[in-house]
PDB file of C-alpha atoms in Angstrom:
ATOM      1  CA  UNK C 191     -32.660  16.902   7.619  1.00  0.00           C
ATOM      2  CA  UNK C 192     -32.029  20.065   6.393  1.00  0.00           C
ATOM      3  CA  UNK C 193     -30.047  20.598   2.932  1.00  0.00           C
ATOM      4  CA  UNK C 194     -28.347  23.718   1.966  1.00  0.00           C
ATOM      5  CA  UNK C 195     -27.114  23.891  -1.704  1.00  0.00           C
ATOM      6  CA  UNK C 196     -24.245  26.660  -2.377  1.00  0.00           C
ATOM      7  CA  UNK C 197     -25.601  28.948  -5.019  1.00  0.00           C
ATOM      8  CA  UNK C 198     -23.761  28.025  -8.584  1.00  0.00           C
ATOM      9  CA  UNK C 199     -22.633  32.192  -8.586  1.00  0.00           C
ATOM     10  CA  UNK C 200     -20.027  31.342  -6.093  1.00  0.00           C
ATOM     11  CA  UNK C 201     -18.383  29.141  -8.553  1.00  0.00           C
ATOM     12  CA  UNK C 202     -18.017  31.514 -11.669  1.00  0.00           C
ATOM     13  CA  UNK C 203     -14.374  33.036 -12.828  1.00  0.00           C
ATOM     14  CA  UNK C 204     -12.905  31.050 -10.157  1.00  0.00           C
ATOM     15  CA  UNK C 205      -9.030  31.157 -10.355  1.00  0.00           C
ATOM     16  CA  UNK C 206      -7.465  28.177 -12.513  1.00  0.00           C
ATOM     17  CA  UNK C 207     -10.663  26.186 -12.371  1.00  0.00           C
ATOM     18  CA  UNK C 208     -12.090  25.577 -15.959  1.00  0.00           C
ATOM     19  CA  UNK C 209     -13.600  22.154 -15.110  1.00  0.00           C
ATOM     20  CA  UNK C 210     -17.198  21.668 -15.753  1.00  0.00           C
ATOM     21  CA  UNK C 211     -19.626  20.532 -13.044  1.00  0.00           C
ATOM     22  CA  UNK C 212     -21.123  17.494 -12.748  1.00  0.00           C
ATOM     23  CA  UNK C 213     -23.432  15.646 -10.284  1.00  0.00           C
ATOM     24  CA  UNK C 214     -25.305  12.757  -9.081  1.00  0.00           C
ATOM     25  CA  UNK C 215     -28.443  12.602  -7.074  1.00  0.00           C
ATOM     26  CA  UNK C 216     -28.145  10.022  -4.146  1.00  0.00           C
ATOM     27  CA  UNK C 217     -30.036   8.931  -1.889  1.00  0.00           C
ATOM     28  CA  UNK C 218     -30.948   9.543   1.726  1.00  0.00           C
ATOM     29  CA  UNK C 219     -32.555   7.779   3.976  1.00  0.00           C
ATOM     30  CA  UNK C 220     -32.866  10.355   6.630  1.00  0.00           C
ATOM     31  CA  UNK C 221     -34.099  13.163   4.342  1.00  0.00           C
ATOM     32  CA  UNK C 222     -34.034  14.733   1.140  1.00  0.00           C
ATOM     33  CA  UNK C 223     -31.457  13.199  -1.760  1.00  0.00           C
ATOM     34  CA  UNK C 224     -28.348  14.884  -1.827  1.00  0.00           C
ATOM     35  CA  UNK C 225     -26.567  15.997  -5.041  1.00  0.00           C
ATOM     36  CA  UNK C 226     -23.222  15.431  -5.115  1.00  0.00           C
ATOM     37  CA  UNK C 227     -20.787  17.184  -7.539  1.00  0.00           C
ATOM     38  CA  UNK C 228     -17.985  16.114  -9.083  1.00  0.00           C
ATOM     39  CA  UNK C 229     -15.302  16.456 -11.379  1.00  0.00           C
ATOM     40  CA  UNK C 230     -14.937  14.361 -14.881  1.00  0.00           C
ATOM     41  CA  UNK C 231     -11.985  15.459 -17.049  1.00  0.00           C
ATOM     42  CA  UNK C 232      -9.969  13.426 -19.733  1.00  0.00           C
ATOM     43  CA  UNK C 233     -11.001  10.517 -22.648  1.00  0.00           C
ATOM     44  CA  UNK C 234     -13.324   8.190 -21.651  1.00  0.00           C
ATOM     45  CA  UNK C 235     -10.674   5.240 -22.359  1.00  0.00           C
ATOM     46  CA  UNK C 236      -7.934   6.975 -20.381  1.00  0.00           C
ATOM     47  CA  UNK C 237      -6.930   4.960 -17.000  1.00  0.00           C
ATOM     48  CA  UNK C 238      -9.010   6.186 -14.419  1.00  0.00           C
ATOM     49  CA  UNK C 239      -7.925   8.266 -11.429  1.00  0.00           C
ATOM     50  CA  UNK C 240     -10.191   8.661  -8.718  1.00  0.00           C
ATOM     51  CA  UNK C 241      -8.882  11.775  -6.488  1.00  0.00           C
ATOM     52  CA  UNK C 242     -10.354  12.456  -3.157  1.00  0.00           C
ATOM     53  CA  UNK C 243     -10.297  15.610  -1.351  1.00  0.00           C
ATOM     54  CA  UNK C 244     -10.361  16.110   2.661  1.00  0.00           C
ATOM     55  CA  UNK C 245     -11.455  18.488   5.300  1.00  0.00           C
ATOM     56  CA  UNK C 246     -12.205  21.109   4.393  1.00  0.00           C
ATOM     57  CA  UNK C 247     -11.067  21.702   1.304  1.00  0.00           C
ATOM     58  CA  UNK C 248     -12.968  20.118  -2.110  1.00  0.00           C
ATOM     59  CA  UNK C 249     -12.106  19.288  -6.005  1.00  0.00           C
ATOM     60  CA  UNK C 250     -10.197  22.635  -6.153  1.00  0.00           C
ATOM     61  CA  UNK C 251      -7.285  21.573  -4.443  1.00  0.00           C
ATOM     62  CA  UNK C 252      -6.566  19.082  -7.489  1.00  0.00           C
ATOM     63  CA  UNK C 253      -7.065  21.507  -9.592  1.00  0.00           C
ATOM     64  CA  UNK C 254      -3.061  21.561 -11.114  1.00  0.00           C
ATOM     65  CA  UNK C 255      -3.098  17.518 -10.838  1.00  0.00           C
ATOM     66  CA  UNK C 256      -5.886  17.365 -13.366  1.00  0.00           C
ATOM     67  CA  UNK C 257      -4.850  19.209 -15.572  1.00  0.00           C
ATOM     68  CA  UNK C 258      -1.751  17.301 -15.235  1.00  0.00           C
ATOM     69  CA  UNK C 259      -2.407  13.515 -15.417  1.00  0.00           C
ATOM     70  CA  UNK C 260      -5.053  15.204 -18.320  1.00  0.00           C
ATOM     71  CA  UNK C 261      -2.343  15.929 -20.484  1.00  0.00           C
ATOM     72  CA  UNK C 262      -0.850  12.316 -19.751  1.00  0.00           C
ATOM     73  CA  UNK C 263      -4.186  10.707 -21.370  1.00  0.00           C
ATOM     74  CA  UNK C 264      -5.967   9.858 -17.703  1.00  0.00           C
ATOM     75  CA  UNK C 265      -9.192  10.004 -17.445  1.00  0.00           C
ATOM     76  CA  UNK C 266      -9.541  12.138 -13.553  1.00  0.00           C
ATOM     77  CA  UNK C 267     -12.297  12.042 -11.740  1.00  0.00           C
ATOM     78  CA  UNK C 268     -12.651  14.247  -8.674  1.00  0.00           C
ATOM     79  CA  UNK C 269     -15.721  14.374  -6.452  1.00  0.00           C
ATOM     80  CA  UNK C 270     -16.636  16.890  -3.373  1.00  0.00           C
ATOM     81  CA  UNK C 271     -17.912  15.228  -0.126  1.00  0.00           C
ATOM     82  CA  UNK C 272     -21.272  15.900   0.795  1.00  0.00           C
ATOM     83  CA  UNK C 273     -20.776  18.853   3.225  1.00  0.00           C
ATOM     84  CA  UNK C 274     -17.997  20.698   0.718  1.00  0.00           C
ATOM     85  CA  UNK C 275     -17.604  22.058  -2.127  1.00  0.00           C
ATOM     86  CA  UNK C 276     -20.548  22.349  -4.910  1.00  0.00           C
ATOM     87  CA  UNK C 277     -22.065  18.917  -3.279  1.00  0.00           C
ATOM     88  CA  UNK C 278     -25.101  19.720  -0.748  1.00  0.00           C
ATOM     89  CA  UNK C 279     -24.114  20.412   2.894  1.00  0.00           C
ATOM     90  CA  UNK C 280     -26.817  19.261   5.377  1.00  0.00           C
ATOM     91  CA  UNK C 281     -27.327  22.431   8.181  1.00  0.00           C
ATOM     92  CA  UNK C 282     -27.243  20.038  11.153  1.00  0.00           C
ATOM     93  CA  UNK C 283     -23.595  18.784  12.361  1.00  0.00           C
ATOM     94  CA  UNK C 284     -25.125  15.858  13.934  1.00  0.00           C
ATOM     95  CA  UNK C 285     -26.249  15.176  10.143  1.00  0.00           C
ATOM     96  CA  UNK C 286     -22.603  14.296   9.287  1.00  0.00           C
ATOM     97  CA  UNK C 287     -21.145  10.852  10.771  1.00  0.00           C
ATOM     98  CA  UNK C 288     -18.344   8.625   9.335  1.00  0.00           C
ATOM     99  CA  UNK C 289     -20.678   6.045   8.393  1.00  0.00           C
ATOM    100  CA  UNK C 290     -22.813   7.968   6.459  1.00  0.00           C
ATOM    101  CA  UNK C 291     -20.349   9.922   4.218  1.00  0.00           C
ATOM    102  CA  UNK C 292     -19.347   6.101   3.403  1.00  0.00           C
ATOM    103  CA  UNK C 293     -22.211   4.919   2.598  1.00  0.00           C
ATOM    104  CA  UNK C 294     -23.076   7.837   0.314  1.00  0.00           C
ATOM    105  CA  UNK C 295     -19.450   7.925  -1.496  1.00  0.00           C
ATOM    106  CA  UNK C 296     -20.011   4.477  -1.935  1.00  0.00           C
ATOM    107  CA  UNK C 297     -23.676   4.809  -3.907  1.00  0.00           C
ATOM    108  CA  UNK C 298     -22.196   7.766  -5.883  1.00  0.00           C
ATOM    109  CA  UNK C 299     -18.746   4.929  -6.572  1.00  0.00           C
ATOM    110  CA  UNK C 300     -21.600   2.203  -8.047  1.00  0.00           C
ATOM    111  CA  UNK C 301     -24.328   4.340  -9.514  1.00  0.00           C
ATOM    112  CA  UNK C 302     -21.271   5.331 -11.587  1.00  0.00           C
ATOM    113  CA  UNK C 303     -19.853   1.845 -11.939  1.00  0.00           C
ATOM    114  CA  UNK C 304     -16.447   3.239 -11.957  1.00  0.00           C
ATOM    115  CA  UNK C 305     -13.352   0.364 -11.600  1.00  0.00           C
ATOM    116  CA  UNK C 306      -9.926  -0.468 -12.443  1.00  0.00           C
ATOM    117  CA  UNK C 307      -9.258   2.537 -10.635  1.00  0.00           C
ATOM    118  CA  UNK C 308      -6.026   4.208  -9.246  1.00  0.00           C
ATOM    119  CA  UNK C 309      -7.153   6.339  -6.046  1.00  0.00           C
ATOM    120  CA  UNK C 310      -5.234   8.812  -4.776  1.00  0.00           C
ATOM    121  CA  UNK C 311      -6.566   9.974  -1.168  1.00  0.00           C
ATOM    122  CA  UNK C 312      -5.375  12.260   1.275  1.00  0.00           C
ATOM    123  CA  UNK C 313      -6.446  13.178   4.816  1.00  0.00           C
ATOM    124  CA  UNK C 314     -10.579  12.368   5.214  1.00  0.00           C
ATOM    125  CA  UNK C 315     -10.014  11.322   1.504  1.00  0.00           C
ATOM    126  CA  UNK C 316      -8.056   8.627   2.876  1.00  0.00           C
ATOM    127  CA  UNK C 317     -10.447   7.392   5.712  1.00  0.00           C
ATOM    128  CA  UNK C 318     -13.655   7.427   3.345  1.00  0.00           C
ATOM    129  CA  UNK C 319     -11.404   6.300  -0.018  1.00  0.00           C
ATOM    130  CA  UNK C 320      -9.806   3.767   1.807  1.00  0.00           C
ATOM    131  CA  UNK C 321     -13.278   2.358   2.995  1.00  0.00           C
ATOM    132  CA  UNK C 322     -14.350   2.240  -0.760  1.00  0.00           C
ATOM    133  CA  UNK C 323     -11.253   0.329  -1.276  1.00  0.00           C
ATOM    134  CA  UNK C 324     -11.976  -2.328   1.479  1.00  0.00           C
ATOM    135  CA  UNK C 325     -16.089  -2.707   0.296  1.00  0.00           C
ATOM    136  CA  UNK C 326     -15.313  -2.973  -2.965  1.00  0.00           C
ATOM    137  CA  UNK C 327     -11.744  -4.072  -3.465  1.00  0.00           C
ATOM    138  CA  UNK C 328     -12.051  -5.221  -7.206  1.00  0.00           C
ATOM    139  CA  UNK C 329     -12.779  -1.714  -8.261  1.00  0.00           C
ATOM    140  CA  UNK C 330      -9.360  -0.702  -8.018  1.00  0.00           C
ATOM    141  CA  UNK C 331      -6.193  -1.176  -9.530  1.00  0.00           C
ATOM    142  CA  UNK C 332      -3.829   0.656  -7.475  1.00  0.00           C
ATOM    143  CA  UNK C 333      -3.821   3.036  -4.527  1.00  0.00           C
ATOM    144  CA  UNK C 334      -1.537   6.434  -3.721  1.00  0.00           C
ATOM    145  CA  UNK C 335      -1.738   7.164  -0.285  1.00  0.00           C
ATOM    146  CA  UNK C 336      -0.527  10.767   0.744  1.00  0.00           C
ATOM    147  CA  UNK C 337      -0.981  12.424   4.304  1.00  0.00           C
ATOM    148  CA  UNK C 338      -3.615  10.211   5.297  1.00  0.00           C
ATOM    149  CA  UNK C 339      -4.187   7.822   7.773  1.00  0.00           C
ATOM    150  CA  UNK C 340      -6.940   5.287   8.875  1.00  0.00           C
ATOM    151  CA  UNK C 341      -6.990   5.229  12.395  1.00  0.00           C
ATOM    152  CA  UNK C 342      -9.089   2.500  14.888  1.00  0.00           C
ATOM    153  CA  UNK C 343      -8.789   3.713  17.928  1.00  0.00           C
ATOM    154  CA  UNK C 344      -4.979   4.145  18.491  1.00  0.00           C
ATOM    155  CA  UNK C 345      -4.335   7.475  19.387  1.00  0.00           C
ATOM    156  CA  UNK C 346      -3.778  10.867  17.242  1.00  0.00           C
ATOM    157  CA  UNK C 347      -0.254  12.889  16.948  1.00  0.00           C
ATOM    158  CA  UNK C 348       0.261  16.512  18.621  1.00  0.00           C
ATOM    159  CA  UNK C 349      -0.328  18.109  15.395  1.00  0.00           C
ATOM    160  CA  UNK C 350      -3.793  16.588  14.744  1.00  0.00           C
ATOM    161  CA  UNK C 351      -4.330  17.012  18.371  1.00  0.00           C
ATOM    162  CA  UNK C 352      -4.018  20.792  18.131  1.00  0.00           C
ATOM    163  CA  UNK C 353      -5.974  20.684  14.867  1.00  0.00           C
ATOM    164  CA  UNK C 354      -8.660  19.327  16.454  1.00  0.00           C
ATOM    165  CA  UNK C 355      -8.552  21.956  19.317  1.00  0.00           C
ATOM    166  CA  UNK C 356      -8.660  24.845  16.652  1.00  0.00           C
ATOM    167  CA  UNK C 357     -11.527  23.242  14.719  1.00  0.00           C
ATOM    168  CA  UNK C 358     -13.880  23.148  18.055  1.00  0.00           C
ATOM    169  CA  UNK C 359     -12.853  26.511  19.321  1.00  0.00           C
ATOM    170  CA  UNK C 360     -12.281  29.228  16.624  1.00  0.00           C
ATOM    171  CA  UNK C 361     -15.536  31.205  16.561  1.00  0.00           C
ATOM    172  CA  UNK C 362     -15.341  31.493  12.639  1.00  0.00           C
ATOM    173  CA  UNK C 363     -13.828  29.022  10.664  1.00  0.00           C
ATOM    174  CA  UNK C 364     -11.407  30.549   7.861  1.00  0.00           C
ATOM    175  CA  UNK C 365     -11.490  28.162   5.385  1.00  0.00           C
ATOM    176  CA  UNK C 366      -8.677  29.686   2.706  1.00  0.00           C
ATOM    177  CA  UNK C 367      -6.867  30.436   5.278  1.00  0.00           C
ATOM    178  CA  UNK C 368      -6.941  26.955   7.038  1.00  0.00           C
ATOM    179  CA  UNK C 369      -5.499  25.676   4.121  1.00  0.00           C
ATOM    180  CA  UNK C 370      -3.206  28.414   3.367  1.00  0.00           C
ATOM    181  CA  UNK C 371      -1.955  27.838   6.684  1.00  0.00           C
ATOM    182  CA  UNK C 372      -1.278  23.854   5.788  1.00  0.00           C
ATOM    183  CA  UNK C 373       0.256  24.285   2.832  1.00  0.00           C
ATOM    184  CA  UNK C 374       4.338  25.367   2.700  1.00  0.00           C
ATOM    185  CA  UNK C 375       3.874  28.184  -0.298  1.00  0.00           C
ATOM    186  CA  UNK C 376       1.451  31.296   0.425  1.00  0.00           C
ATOM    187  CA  UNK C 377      -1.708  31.114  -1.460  1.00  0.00           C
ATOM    188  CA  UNK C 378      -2.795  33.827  -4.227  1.00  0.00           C
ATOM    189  CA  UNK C 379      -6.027  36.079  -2.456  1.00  0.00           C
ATOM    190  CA  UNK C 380      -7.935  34.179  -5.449  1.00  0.00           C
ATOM    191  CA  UNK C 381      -7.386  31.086  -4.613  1.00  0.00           C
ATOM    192  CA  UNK C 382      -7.871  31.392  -1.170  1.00  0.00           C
ATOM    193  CA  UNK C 383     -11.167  33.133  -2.023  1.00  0.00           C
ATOM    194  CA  UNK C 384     -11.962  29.323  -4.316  1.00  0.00           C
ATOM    195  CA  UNK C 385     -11.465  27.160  -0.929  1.00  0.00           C
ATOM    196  CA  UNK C 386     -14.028  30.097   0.395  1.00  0.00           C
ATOM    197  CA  UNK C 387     -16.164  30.194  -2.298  1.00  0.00           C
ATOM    198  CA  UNK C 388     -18.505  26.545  -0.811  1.00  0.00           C
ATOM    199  CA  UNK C 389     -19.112  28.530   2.187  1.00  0.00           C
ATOM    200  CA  UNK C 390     -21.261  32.054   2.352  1.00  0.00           C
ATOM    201  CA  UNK C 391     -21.743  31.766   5.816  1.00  0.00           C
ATOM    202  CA  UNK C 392     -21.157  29.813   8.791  1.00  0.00           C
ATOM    203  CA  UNK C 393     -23.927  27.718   8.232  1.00  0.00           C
ATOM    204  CA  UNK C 394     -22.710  26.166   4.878  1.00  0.00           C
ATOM    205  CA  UNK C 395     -19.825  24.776   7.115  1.00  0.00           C
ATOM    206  CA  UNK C 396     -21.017  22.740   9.962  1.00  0.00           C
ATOM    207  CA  UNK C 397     -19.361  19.579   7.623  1.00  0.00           C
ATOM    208  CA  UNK C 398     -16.169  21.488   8.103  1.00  0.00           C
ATOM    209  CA  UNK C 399     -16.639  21.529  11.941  1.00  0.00           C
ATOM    210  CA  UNK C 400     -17.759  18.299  12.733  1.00  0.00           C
ATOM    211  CA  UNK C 401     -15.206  16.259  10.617  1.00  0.00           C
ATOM    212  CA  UNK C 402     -12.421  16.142  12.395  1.00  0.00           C
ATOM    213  CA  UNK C 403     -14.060  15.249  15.528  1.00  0.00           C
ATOM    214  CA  UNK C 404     -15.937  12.127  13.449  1.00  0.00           C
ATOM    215  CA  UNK C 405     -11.803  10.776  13.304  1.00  0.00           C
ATOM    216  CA  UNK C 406     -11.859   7.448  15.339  1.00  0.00           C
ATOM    217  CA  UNK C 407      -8.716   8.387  17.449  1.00  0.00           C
ATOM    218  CA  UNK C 408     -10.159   6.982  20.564  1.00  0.00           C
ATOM    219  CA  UNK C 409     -11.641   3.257  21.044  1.00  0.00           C
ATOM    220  CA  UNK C 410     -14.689   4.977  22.283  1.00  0.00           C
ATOM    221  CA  UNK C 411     -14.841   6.906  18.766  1.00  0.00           C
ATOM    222  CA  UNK C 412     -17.479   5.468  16.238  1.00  0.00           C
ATOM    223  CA  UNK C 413     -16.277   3.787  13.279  1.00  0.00           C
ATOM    224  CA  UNK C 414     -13.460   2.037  15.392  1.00  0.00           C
ATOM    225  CA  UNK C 415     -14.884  -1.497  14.650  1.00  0.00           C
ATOM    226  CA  UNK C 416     -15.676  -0.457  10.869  1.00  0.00           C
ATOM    227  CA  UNK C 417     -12.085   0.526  10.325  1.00  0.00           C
ATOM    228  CA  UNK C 418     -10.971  -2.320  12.319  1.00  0.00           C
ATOM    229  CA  UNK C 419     -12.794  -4.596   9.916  1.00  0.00           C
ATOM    230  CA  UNK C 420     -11.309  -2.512   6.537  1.00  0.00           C
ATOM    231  CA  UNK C 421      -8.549  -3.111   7.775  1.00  0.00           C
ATOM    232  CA  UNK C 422      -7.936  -7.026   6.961  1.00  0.00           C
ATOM    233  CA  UNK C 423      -9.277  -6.462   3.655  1.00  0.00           C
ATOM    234  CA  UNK C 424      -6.495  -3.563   3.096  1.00  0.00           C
ATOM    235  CA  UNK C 425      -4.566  -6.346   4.771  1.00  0.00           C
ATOM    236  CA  UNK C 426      -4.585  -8.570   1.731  1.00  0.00           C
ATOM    237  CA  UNK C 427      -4.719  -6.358  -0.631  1.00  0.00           C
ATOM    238  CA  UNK C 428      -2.031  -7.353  -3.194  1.00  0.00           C
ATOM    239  CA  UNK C 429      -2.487  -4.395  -6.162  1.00  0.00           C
ATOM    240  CA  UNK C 430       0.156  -2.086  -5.528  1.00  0.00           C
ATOM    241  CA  UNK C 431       0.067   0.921  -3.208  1.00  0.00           C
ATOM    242  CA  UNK C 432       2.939   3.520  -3.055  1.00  0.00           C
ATOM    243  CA  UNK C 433       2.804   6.448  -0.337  1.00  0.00           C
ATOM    244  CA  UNK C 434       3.827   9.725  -1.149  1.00  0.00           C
ATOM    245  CA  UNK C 435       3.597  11.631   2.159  1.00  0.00           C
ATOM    246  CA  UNK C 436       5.015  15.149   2.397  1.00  0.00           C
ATOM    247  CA  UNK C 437       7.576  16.213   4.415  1.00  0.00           C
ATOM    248  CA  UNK C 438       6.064  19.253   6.140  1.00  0.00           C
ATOM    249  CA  UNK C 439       3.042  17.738   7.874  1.00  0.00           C
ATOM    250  CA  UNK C 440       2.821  17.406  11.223  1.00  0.00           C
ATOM    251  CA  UNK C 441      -1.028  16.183  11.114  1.00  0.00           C
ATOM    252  CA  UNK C 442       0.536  12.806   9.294  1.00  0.00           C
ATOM    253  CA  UNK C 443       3.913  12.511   9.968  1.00  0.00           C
ATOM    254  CA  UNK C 444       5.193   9.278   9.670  1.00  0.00           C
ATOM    255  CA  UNK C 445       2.167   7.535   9.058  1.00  0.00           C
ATOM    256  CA  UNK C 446       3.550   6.346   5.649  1.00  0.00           C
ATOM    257  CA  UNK C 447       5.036   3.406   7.853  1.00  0.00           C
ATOM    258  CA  UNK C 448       1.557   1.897   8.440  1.00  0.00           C
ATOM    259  CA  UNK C 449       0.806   1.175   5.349  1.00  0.00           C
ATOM    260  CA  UNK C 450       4.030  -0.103   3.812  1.00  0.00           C
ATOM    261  CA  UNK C 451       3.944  -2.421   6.369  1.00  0.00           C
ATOM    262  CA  UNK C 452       0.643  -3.836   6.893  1.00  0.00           C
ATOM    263  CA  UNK C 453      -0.259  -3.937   3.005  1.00  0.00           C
ATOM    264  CA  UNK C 454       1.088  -6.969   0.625  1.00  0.00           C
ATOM    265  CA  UNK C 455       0.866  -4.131  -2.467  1.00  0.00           C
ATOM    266  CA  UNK C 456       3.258  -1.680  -1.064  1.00  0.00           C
ATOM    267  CA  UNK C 457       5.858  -3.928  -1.054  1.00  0.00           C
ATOM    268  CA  UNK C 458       8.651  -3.173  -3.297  1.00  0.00           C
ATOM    269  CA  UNK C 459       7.275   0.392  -4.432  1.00  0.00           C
ATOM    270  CA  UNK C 460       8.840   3.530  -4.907  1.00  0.00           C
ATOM    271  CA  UNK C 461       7.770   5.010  -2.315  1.00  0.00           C
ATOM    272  CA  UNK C 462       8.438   9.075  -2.187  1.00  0.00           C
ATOM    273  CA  UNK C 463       8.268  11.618   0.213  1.00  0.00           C
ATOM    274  CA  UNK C 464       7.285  14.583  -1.378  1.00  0.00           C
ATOM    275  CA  UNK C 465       8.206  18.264  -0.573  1.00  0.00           C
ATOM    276  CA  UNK C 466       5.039  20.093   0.908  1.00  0.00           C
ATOM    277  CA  UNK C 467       2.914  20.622   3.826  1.00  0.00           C
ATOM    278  CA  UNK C 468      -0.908  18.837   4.509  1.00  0.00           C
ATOM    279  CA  UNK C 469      -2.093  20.168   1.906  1.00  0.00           C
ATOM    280  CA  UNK C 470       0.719  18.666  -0.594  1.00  0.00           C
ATOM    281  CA  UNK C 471      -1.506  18.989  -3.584  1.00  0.00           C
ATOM    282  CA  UNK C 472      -0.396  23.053  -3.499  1.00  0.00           C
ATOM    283  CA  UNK C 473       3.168  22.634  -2.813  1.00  0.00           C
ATOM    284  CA  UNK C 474       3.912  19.701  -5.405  1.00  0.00           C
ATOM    285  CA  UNK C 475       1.171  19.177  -7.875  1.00  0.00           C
ATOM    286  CA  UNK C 476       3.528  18.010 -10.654  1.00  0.00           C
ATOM    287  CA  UNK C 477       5.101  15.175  -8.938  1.00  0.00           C
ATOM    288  CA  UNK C 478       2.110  13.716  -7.329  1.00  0.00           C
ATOM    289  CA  UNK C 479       0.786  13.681 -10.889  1.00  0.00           C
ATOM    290  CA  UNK C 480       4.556  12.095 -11.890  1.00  0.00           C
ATOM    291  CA  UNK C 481       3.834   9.278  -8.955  1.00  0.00           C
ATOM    292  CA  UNK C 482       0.200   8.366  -9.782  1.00  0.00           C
ATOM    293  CA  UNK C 483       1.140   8.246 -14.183  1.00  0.00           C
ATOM    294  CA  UNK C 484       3.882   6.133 -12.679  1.00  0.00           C
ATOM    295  CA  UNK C 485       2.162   3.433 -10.513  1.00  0.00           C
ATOM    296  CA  UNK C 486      -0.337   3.159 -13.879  1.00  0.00           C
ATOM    297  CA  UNK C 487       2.776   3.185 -16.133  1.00  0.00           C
ATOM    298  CA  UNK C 488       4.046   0.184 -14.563  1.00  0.00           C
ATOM    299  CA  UNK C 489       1.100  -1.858 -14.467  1.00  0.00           C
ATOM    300  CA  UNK C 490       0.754  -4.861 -16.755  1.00  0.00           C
TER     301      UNK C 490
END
């Protein structure tokens, strides 16, 4: 396997990011070990809140919602999926498969021994953080579940399908503008340059292209029997879990309804639907932060 490692210049004076890096060296079986980066921002004694980033954006797109639940005495910690962001990207796309982006999120999840977590998870954040949440269940205290879905098999909606199209065809993949383009306000040049910044060539991005084929929308996807088995664990668990999808998204839309109804924990929540597009984190930043101090808020 080979690793590529974005040069730490990319990073520097990047807009509204004053976060420090830090990382964890996992390992991996089918190469070299893979450092993973991540965000850790707050007092050590604040509530935890683990926030996890999709395709293909990375820790930047929390950027407002950490300094947010920050201020509210939470300690936030925000990690980039191997493939994005300051964590290695392996060159090959055949290097990237569902399983393994599990497998590694969940050594980074106990080599930190993080728990009594509150996750908040949208789009792949959702199908890897939801995973964590099924293999180890007693790590965390709560769940916010925004534009997300974990799918076995069932189908996909027109919007993803078209996504999905786009992703396989487009010669070059923009990356600030992909997620310019899925959010409802218009990005600053500088921050689309930040969602740019992991990426100084096509190489660096074959993580980007190869994720949303990995999604199990098909039973002859992998991962369909993995899911199929997270899903009776999500199935009993009783912690609570409160969606806050967006109301602009037509990759997700209406996929709140899943989850209020399969899991025992959303039931009862104030559930929200929050103003934005996919990318929600741009459009609302201060109320997802105002839903996840909540759901801790009301905890025993």
């Amino acid at each position: 396997m080979q690793v590529l490692r974005t040069p730490d210049d990319r990073f520097s004076g990047l807009e509204g990011w004053p976060y420090a890096p830090h990382y964890l060296e996992i390992e991996n079986p089918d190469g070299p070990p893979l450092r993973l980066h991540y965000v850790d921002e707050g007092p050590r004694d604040g509530a935890p809140v683990l926030l996890m980033h999709g395709e293909p954006s990375w820790a930047y797109l929390y950027r407002n919602v950490i300094a947010g639940l920050v201020a509210k005495g939470r300690r936030v910690i925000v990690p980039d999926l191997i493939g994005f962001g300051r964590s290695d990207k392996p060159a090959d796309r055949a290097d990237y498969t569902y399983e393994r982006h599990v497998a590694w999120m969940s050594e980074w999840l106990t080599a930190l021994d993080l728990s009594g977590l509150t996750l908040f998870c949208q789009d792949w954040g959702g199908l890897i953080g939801l995973r964590l949440v099924a293999a180890f269940p007693e790590r965390f205290a709560g769940i916010v579940v925004a534009n997300t879905g974990l799918p076995a098999g069932s189908g996909m909606t027109e919007g993803f399908k078209a996504w999905l199209t786009f992703s396989q065809a487009v010669p070059l993949m923009p990356i600030g503008m992909i997620v310019n383009g899925g959010a409802v306000r218009n990005l600053t040049p500088e921050e689309v340059a930040a969602y740019d910044a992991p990426f100084p060539d096509e190489t660096y991005k074959e993580g980007a292209r190869q994720f949303p084929a990995l999604v199990p929308v098909t039973p002859e996807h992998a991962s369909v029997a993995q899911n199929l088995e997270a899903w009776k664990v999500l199935e009993r668990f009783e912690r609570p879990v409160v969606t806050a999808f967006s109301d602009a998204d037509p990759v997700t839309h209406g996929g709140d309804a899943m989850f209020q109804a399969r899991m025992p924990g959303a039931k009862g929540q104030p559930h929200v639907t929050l103003k934005g597009g996919h990318f929600l984190q741009e459009d609302c930043p201060d109320d997802i932060v105002a839903v996840i101090d909540g759901l801790i808020s009301r905890r025993p």
